[in-house]
Each structure stands twice: as structure tokens, then as C-alpha cells.
GROMACS .gro file of C-alpha atoms in nm:
model
  342
    1MET     CA    1  10.171  18.478  15.913
    2ASN     CA    2  10.208  18.801  15.719
    3GLY     CA    3  10.334  19.004  16.012
    4GLN     CA    4  10.032  18.920  16.228
    5PRO     CA    5  10.080  18.816  16.593
    6VAL     CA    6  10.143  18.445  16.635
    7THR     CA    7   9.845  18.268  16.789
    8ALA     CA    8   9.852  18.035  17.089
    9ASP     CA    9   9.536  17.853  16.978
   10PRO     CA   10   9.621  17.482  16.933
   11ARG     CA   11   9.357  17.442  16.663
   12VAL     CA   12   9.500  17.725  16.453
   13LEU     CA   13   9.851  17.583  16.496
   14ALA     CA   14   9.726  17.239  16.386
   15GLN     CA   15   9.582  17.398  16.071
   16LEU     CA   16   9.924  17.549  15.999
   17LEU     CA   17  10.075  17.199  16.018
   18LEU     CA   18   9.807  17.065  15.782
   19ALA     CA   19   9.872  17.349  15.539
   20HIS     CA   20  10.245  17.271  15.547
   21VAL     CA   21  10.184  16.903  15.462
   22HIS     CA   22   9.964  17.006  15.169
   23ASP     CA   23  10.167  17.301  15.038
   24ALA     CA   24  10.504  17.125  15.064
   25GLY     CA   25  10.365  16.813  14.899
   26LEU     CA   26  10.494  16.593  15.181
   27LEU     CA   27  10.208  16.343  15.180
   28SER     CA   28   9.857  16.301  15.047
   29LEU     CA   29   9.618  16.420  15.316
   30GLU     CA   30   9.356  16.182  15.175
   31ASN     CA   31   9.591  15.885  15.218
   32LEU     CA   32   9.697  16.012  15.558
   33SER     CA   33   9.333  16.019  15.666
   34SER     CA   34   9.238  15.675  15.531
   35ASP     CA   35   9.548  15.486  15.652
   36PRO     CA   36   9.801  15.702  15.840
   37VAL     CA   37  10.014  15.406  15.951
   38ALA     CA   38  10.072  15.272  15.599
   39THR     CA   39  10.117  15.624  15.457
   40LEU     CA   40  10.384  15.717  15.710
   41GLU     CA   41  10.556  15.378  15.689
   42ALA     CA   42  10.601  15.446  15.316
   43SER     CA   43  10.751  15.790  15.380
   44PRO     CA   44  11.134  15.816  15.377
   45ALA     CA   45  11.114  16.108  15.626
   46VAL     CA   46  11.005  15.895  15.923
   47ARG     CA   47  11.034  15.545  16.062
   48ILE     CA   48  10.763  15.385  16.275
   49THR     CA   49  10.894  15.167  16.557
   50TRP     CA   50  10.656  14.950  16.759
   51VAL     CA   51  10.757  14.935  17.125
   52GLU     CA   52  10.634  14.803  17.460
   53PRO     CA   53  10.418  15.061  17.644
   54VAL     CA   54  10.639  15.055  17.956
   55SER     CA   55  10.931  15.191  17.753
   56LEU     CA   56  10.750  15.513  17.666
   57PRO     CA   57  10.781  15.839  17.866
   58ALA     CA   58  10.482  15.968  18.065
   59THR     CA   59  10.526  16.329  17.946
   60CYS     CA   60  10.320  16.293  17.628
   61SER     CA   61   9.940  16.294  17.637
   62ILE     CA   62   9.926  15.956  17.460
   63ALA     CA   63  10.122  15.632  17.486
   64ALA     CA   64  10.372  15.721  17.213
   65ALA     CA   65  10.682  15.936  17.153
   66CYS     CA   66  10.885  16.103  16.879
   67ASP     CA   67  11.260  16.041  16.865
   68LYS     CA   68  11.428  16.317  16.663
   69SER     CA   69  11.782  16.216  16.758
   70CYS     CA   70  11.821  15.985  16.457
   71LYS     CA   71  11.776  16.015  16.080
   72PRO     CA   72  11.508  15.954  15.978
   73ALA     CA   73  11.319  16.043  16.295
   74ARG     CA   74  11.145  15.756  16.473
   75LEU     CA   75  10.781  15.753  16.580
   76LEU     CA   76  10.768  15.524  16.883
   77ILE     CA   77  10.421  15.372  16.903
   78SER     CA   78  10.290  15.130  17.164
   79LYS     CA   79  10.207  14.794  17.006
   80ASP     CA   80   9.962  14.720  17.287
   81THR     CA   81   9.686  14.942  17.141
   82SER     CA   82   9.385  14.921  16.910
   83ILE     CA   83   9.404  15.004  16.539
   84GLY     CA   84   9.216  15.328  16.599
   85ARG     CA   85   9.453  15.440  16.870
   86ARG     CA   86   9.756  15.352  16.658
   87ARG     CA   87   9.623  15.581  16.384
   88PHE     CA   88   9.577  15.866  16.630
   89SER     CA   89   9.919  15.803  16.789
   90VAL     CA   90  10.120  15.808  16.465
   91LEU     CA   91   9.951  16.130  16.355
   92HIS     CA   92  10.005  16.293  16.696
   93GLU     CA   93  10.376  16.205  16.689
   94TYR     CA   94  10.409  16.308  16.324
   95ALA     CA   95  10.280  16.652  16.429
   96HIS     CA   96  10.566  16.676  16.684
   97LEU     CA   97  10.803  16.624  16.391
   98LEU     CA   98  10.626  16.867  16.156
   99ARG     CA   99  10.641  17.156  16.405
  100ASP     CA  100  11.016  17.200  16.337
  101SER     CA  101  10.942  17.291  15.974
  102VAL     CA  102  10.682  17.562  16.044
  103PRO     CA  103  10.842  17.883  16.183
  104ASP     CA  104  10.512  18.034  16.299
  105VAL     CA  105  10.437  17.723  16.503
  106LEU     CA  106  10.784  17.725  16.658
  107GLU     CA  107  10.750  18.092  16.752
  108ALA     CA  108  10.410  18.032  16.914
  109LEU     CA  109  10.545  17.741  17.118
  110PHE     CA  110  10.869  17.907  17.227
  111THR     CA  111  10.689  18.221  17.345
  112SER     CA  112  10.434  18.023  17.551
  113ALA     CA  113  10.470  17.916  17.914
  114ASN     CA  114  10.715  17.629  17.977
  115ALA     CA  115  10.837  17.650  17.615
  116GLY     CA  116  10.488  17.558  17.499
  117GLU     CA  117  10.496  17.203  17.636
  118ALA     CA  118  10.121  17.178  17.708
  119LEU     CA  119  10.032  17.384  17.399
  120GLU     CA  120  10.232  17.149  17.176
  121GLU     CA  121  10.053  16.842  17.314
  122ARG     CA  122   9.714  16.999  17.245
  123MET     CA  123   9.825  17.109  16.897
  124CYS     CA  124   9.932  16.752  16.812
  125ASP     CA  125   9.601  16.617  16.940
  126GLU     CA  126   9.416  16.867  16.723
  127PHE     CA  127   9.624  16.774  16.418
  128ALA     CA  128   9.552  16.402  16.457
  129SER     CA  129   9.184  16.464  16.517
  130ALA     CA  130   9.148  16.701  16.220
  131VAL     CA  131   9.305  16.445  15.984
  132LEU     CA  132   9.087  16.157  16.102
  133LEU     CA  133   8.756  16.334  16.169
  134PRO     CA  134   8.647  16.602  15.917
  135ASP     CA  135   8.375  16.848  16.022
  136ALA     CA  136   8.104  16.691  15.803
  137LEU     CA  137   8.139  16.360  15.989
  138LEU     CA  138   8.130  16.534  16.327
  139GLU     CA  139   7.813  16.727  16.248
  140SER     CA  140   7.626  16.412  16.152
  141ALA     CA  141   7.755  16.197  16.439
  142LEU     CA  142   7.750  16.442  16.731
  143GLY     CA  143   7.442  16.651  16.662
  144PRO     CA  144   7.383  16.984  16.838
  145SER     CA  145   7.459  16.879  17.198
  146ILE     CA  146   7.798  16.748  17.309
  147THR     CA  147   7.697  16.508  17.586
  148ALA     CA  148   7.879  16.201  17.711
  149ARG     CA  149   7.631  15.982  17.521
  150ALA     CA  150   7.691  16.180  17.200
  151VAL     CA  151   8.067  16.128  17.231
  152LEU     CA  152   8.016  15.755  17.290
  153SER     CA  153   7.803  15.742  16.974
  154LEU     CA  154   8.077  15.917  16.777
  155ILE     CA  155   8.336  15.668  16.905
  156ALA     CA  156   8.113  15.378  16.803
  157SER     CA  157   8.059  15.506  16.448
  158ALA     CA  158   8.380  15.691  16.355
  159PRO     CA  159   8.684  15.531  16.187
  160ALA     CA  160   8.913  15.679  16.452
  161SER     CA  161   9.031  15.622  16.806
  162ALA     CA  162   8.847  15.729  17.119
  163GLU     CA  163   9.121  15.988  17.175
  164ALA     CA  164   9.065  16.145  16.833
  165CYS     CA  165   8.689  16.153  16.894
  166ALA     CA  166   8.741  16.318  17.235
  167VAL     CA  167   8.952  16.594  17.081
  168ALA     CA  168   8.698  16.652  16.804
  169ALA     CA  169   8.409  16.662  17.052
  170ALA     CA  170   8.595  16.903  17.282
  171ARG     CA  171   8.637  17.136  16.986
  172LYS     CA  172   8.256  17.164  16.968
  173LEU     CA  173   8.195  17.241  17.338
  174PRO     CA  174   8.003  17.567  17.401
  175ALA     CA  175   8.233  17.673  17.686
  176PRO     CA  176   8.580  17.598  17.827
  177GLY     CA  177   8.603  17.241  17.953
  178TYR     CA  178   8.709  16.883  17.899
  179VAL     CA  179   8.613  16.558  17.730
  180MET     CA  180   8.770  16.291  17.948
  181LEU     CA  181   8.826  15.919  17.896
  182LEU     CA  182   8.813  15.731  18.228
  183SER     CA  183   8.931  15.383  18.321
  184PRO     CA  184   8.711  15.167  18.549
  185ASP     CA  185   8.923  15.266  18.851
  186GLY     CA  186   8.870  15.639  18.795
  187ILE     CA  187   9.195  15.723  18.612
  188ALA     CA  188   9.184  15.990  18.340
  189THR     CA  189   9.355  15.795  18.061
  190PHE     CA  190   9.317  16.084  17.815
  191THR     CA  191   9.168  16.434  17.841
  192ALA     CA  192   9.087  16.668  17.553
  193HIS     CA  193   9.057  17.042  17.624
  194ASN     CA  194   8.855  17.335  17.505
  195GLY     CA  195   8.932  17.696  17.591
  196ASP     CA  196   9.156  17.833  17.861
  197VAL     CA  197   9.168  17.543  18.107
  198TYR     CA  198   9.465  17.366  18.262
  199TYR     CA  199   9.613  17.047  18.119
  200VAL     CA  200   9.507  16.717  18.282
  201ARG     CA  201   9.800  16.477  18.256
  202ARG     CA  202   9.743  16.121  18.136
  203GLY     CA  203   9.711  15.881  18.432
  204THR     CA  204   9.569  16.133  18.681
  205ALA     CA  205   9.323  15.981  18.929
  206GLN     CA  206   8.983  16.149  18.956
  207ASN     CA  207   8.728  16.126  19.235
  208GLY     CA  208   8.378  16.234  19.334
  209LEU     CA  209   8.125  16.218  19.050
  210LEU     CA  210   8.394  16.134  18.796
  211ARG     CA  211   8.503  15.826  18.988
  212ARG     CA  212   8.137  15.724  19.023
  213ALA     CA  213   8.094  15.761  18.646
  214ALA     CA  214   8.401  15.544  18.591
  215SER     CA  215   8.234  15.264  18.787
  216GLY     CA  216   7.952  15.258  18.532
  217SER     CA  217   7.694  15.487  18.694
  218PRO     CA  218   7.556  15.767  18.471
  219ILE     CA  219   7.614  16.106  18.635
  220ARG     CA  220   7.511  16.468  18.593
  221GLY     CA  221   7.599  16.740  18.838
  222ARG     CA  222   7.883  16.970  18.941
  223GLU     CA  223   8.236  16.843  18.986
  224GLN     CA  224   8.601  16.949  18.969
  225ALA     CA  225   8.871  16.791  18.756
  226ARG     CA  226   9.178  16.681  18.949
  227TYR     CA  227   9.528  16.765  18.821
  228SER     CA  228   9.845  16.559  18.864
  229THR     CA  229   9.962  16.810  19.127
  230GLY     CA  230   9.666  16.722  19.350
  231ASN     CA  231   9.503  17.061  19.295
  232ARG     CA  232   9.157  17.091  19.142
  233SER     CA  233   8.988  17.291  18.871
  234GLN     CA  234   8.706  17.533  18.930
  235GLU     CA  235   8.367  17.370  18.972
  236MET     CA  236   8.228  17.254  18.637
  237PHE     CA  237   7.908  17.102  18.508
  238ALA     CA  238   7.970  16.731  18.450
  239ASP     CA  239   7.799  16.464  18.244
  240GLY     CA  240   7.922  16.104  18.239
  241ALA     CA  241   7.814  15.780  18.074
  242THR     CA  242   7.949  15.429  18.013
  243GLU     CA  243   7.895  15.202  17.714
  244ASN     CA  244   8.068  14.874  17.624
  245GLY     CA  245   8.313  14.921  17.909
  246ARG     CA  246   8.419  15.272  17.803
  247THR     CA  247   8.342  15.577  18.018
  248ILE     CA  248   8.327  15.934  17.887
  249ALA     CA  249   8.290  16.246  18.102
  250VAL     CA  250   8.214  16.591  17.959
  251LEU     CA  251   8.286  16.894  18.180
  252VAL     CA  252   8.214  17.260  18.100
  253THR     CA  253   8.246  17.579  18.303
  254ASP     CA  254   7.902  17.705  18.196
  255SER     CA  255   7.620  17.655  17.941
  256PRO     CA  256   7.609  17.273  17.977
  257PRO     CA  257   7.485  17.117  17.649
  258TRP     CA  258   7.250  16.887  17.844
  259GLY     CA  259   7.065  17.186  17.996
  260GLY     CA  260   6.950  17.228  18.356
  261LEU     CA  261   7.016  17.486  18.628
  262THR     CA  262   7.343  17.670  18.564
  263VAL     CA  263   7.391  17.851  18.894
  264GLY     CA  264   7.700  17.733  19.080
  265SER     CA  265   7.678  17.611  19.439
  266LYS     CA  266   8.037  17.650  19.563
  267HIS     CA  267   8.155  17.978  19.712
  268GLY     CA  268   8.533  18.014  19.726
  269PRO     CA  269   8.822  17.779  19.649
  270GLU     CA  270   8.834  17.408  19.725
  271GLY     CA  271   9.120  17.277  19.936
  272THR     CA  272   9.325  16.962  19.879
  273ASP     CA  273   9.264  16.670  20.114
  274GLY     CA  274   9.564  16.486  20.253
  275TYR     CA  275   9.706  16.282  20.538
  276CYS     CA  276  10.012  16.372  20.744
  277GLY     CA  277  10.213  16.080  20.878
  278ASN     CA  278  10.406  16.312  21.107
  279CYS     CA  279  10.092  16.445  21.280
  280ALA     CA  280   9.892  16.124  21.221
  281GLN     CA  281   9.588  16.320  21.101
  282GLU     CA  282   9.389  16.400  20.790
  283PHE     CA  283   9.375  16.762  20.671
  284THR     CA  284   9.239  16.999  20.409
  285ALA     CA  285   9.497  17.250  20.286
  286PHE     CA  286   9.485  17.549  20.052
  287ALA     CA  287   9.860  17.587  19.994
  288ARG     CA  288  10.029  17.502  19.662
  289THR     CA  289  10.169  17.152  19.624
  290CYS     CA  290  10.538  17.073  19.674
  291ASP     CA  291  10.745  17.108  19.353
  292THR     CA  292  10.938  16.791  19.437
  293CYS     CA  293  10.681  16.534  19.553
  294GLU     CA  294  10.365  16.708  19.420
  295GLN     CA  295  10.188  16.666  19.755
  296THR     CA  296  10.037  16.941  19.966
  297PRO     CA  297  10.229  17.022  20.288
  298CYS     CA  298  10.046  16.961  20.614
  299PRO     CA  299   9.907  17.296  20.741
  300ARG     CA  300  10.000  17.200  21.099
  301CYS     CA  301  10.365  17.092  21.073
  302GLY     CA  302  10.447  17.207  20.717
  303GLN     CA  303  10.577  16.868  20.603
  304CYS     CA  304  10.493  16.686  20.280
  305ALA     CA  305  10.609  16.350  20.141
  306CYS     CA  306  10.964  16.491  20.127
  307GLU     CA  307  10.946  16.525  20.507
  308THR     CA  308  11.076  16.881  20.481
  309PRO     CA  309  10.889  17.171  20.645
  310LYS     CA  310  10.758  17.403  20.375
  311GLY     CA  311  10.569  17.663  20.573
  312ALA     CA  312  10.677  17.961  20.778
  313ASP     CA  313  10.630  17.968  21.157
  314GLY     CA  314  10.289  18.103  21.246
  315GLU     CA  315  10.136  18.044  20.902
  316ARG     CA  316   9.759  18.008  20.921
  317LYS     CA  317   9.452  18.004  20.701
  318CYS     CA  318   9.246  18.320  20.650
  319ASP     CA  319   8.879  18.264  20.734
  320ARG     CA  320   8.764  18.465  20.431
  321CYS     CA  321   8.999  18.392  20.139
  322TYR     CA  322   9.101  18.047  20.267
  323LEU     CA  323   9.466  18.104  20.179
  324LEU     CA  324   9.749  17.981  20.400
  325LEU     CA  325   9.941  18.303  20.478
  326PRO     CA  326  10.246  18.407  20.684
  327PRO     CA  327  10.206  18.611  21.008
  328ALA     CA  328  10.295  18.934  20.825
  329ALA     CA  329   9.971  18.906  20.625
  330TYR     CA  330   9.768  18.962  20.944
  331SER     CA  331   9.727  19.288  21.138
  332LYS     CA  332   9.745  19.112  21.479
  333SER     CA  333   9.901  18.794  21.614
  334ASN     CA  334   9.556  18.650  21.691
  335SER     CA  335   9.377  18.772  21.376
  336THR     CA  336   9.190  18.511  21.175
  337ILE     CA  337   9.128  18.741  20.876
  338CYS     CA  338   9.419  18.871  20.664
  339LYS     CA  339   9.476  19.239  20.587
  340GLU     CA  340   9.356  19.203  20.227
  341CYS     CA  341   9.017  19.069  20.343
  342LEU     CA  342   8.954  19.330  20.615
   0.00000   0.00000   0.00000
């Protein structure tokens, strides 16, 4: 990149992959856009293998995987999917393969947190979406406001999967946030990102307004996305709608495209609700989740699903910052406010 700092923007990295395909003459981008499955099946550099969905790992954002251990590399695609999703999946997995041939992309990934795992997933989503949904199509289908209804309209009219449409719509959001696909039981089956927000893993259960939207009720209000760890995002403005059995939720941190009052109502962090079998009681905790079982330890006994105490003796919640802190964080043994908040 001509000596310039390597970016960590997934959209820029996806453009580098597209440029590599074009400049190296690997494939016709026009053919890749019109029929990615047939185009890649004709390529000697890859082999598409159709597999049962249960055989695929849960680490990727879609139901597919890239096997680089053999020559040519295999793109493992679930055969239990629609044509649109197959197109998105093969392009997403092809992007995983392309990254090894673009040094600037490799550098950006390797210098990011966790070796760029989440960044790579978002880059591959952006690559697939950019191939299938050019900007001219998006402008005509989405219009000026990215609402849940607008995304549903794009899905109905575009020659691409719902996942590709979600990624393209998220790219147009006016603020950091998500475009989320929800199953009827409130599971986030796929989540596209915009801006500096955390990754929502495929298969993460949502609740509150998002779960209500998943049941078919249109929603608008303030809600928090739930992560696979059990922790929650900051409060966001949410818009949800269902059409033909498909539910879309759009969440943004500010400037909601659907308008309305933009003053937040929550003051301070939100705890994680749980139930302790050891104490036989429900609780709300503010501590981080356990690295092993991904559940929040009980604030009373310190146990999680691993049944191992995680907290220090005398740990208690500060009445101002709501953090669970050790005794040393307080000036007195009976203090309810930590030293930092005094």
C-alpha cells in the first residue's frame, strides 16, 4: 500500500481482495457476480464440496468453511441452503482463500486483536456483498433510510442472499450498529456490522425487543444486542420488521434512520441476568463472564456453570459504577462506594 499504514477497515480490505482478483486475472468479476458457484466450480484453484450443515464449524459467520489443507483448497458449503445463500457462502469462503495472496491484507489481520479473527469474517462478508450487490443497485433498492422494511425490500428484489443484503445495508448505516437476521425463536442467525462495534456470533439468542420482533411484531425503541458471552452492547436504537417469515432488525448507536427522539434513557452499564443453582436464586451481575463456560459467576458465591468460585472473598458491587470489586477497592470494610467513585 505504498508505505502507508495498513488499514483495519473490513471494507477497504475487501476492496484489496477484489483488486487482486482483477489485477491477477484470476476470474472474471462479471462472471463471479452473475454466477459465483459455476464460476468457482470451473476454476482449477478451488474445489466446491457440498456438505451437511452439522459437519461445519461454528466459528465462521456463515454455515460454510474453507479447507486449505488440500490442493486445490476446498470450499465446504452447506447443501441445506437457498441458491442466494450458496452464492454468498462460496464468495465468503473464496475470500478466506484469497487473503493469503494479498500481503497488505495479511499484515492487517495479523496485527489485529486475536490474529484478526473477527476482522477477517467481516472482510469476507464485505467481499461477498460487494461482488453480488453493486452500489447502483443498493441506491435504487434501499433509498435514503436504512430501516428494517428497506432491508426486507432489498432482500425481496436483489439477486443475492439475505446475508449479502444485510452486509450491504449495514455499510449504508449512518452510525455504528448492526443489521441482524433473526429466527422465529429470537436467534441471531447472521449479523452484519458497521463501525466499531463488537462481533455478534451466529446462533446467539437475543431477547427484549429483538425477541419480540422475531415473533412477528414490528418494533421501534431502544435495545441492546446480546453477545455469545452473555454480555450486552450499549443501548442502541432498534427497528424491526417481519415479512414472509423473515425478520430483520436494524440497530444504531445514534442518528436512527427512522427518526424520532434520540436521547438515551439508560444511565450506566447493564448487568447480566443469571440463575445460581448453588444459591438457588436469580441474580444480576456486572462481572465478566467465565472464559471456560461463558456464564457470569454468581455475585454471592462466585460460582458459574463450572462450579468453581471465581470471585475474591469480600467482593461486592459499587453503588455508583456498578462494578464487582475486591475489598481493596474500598476505603472501609463497610463502604458501598469504591475509592474511584468517591
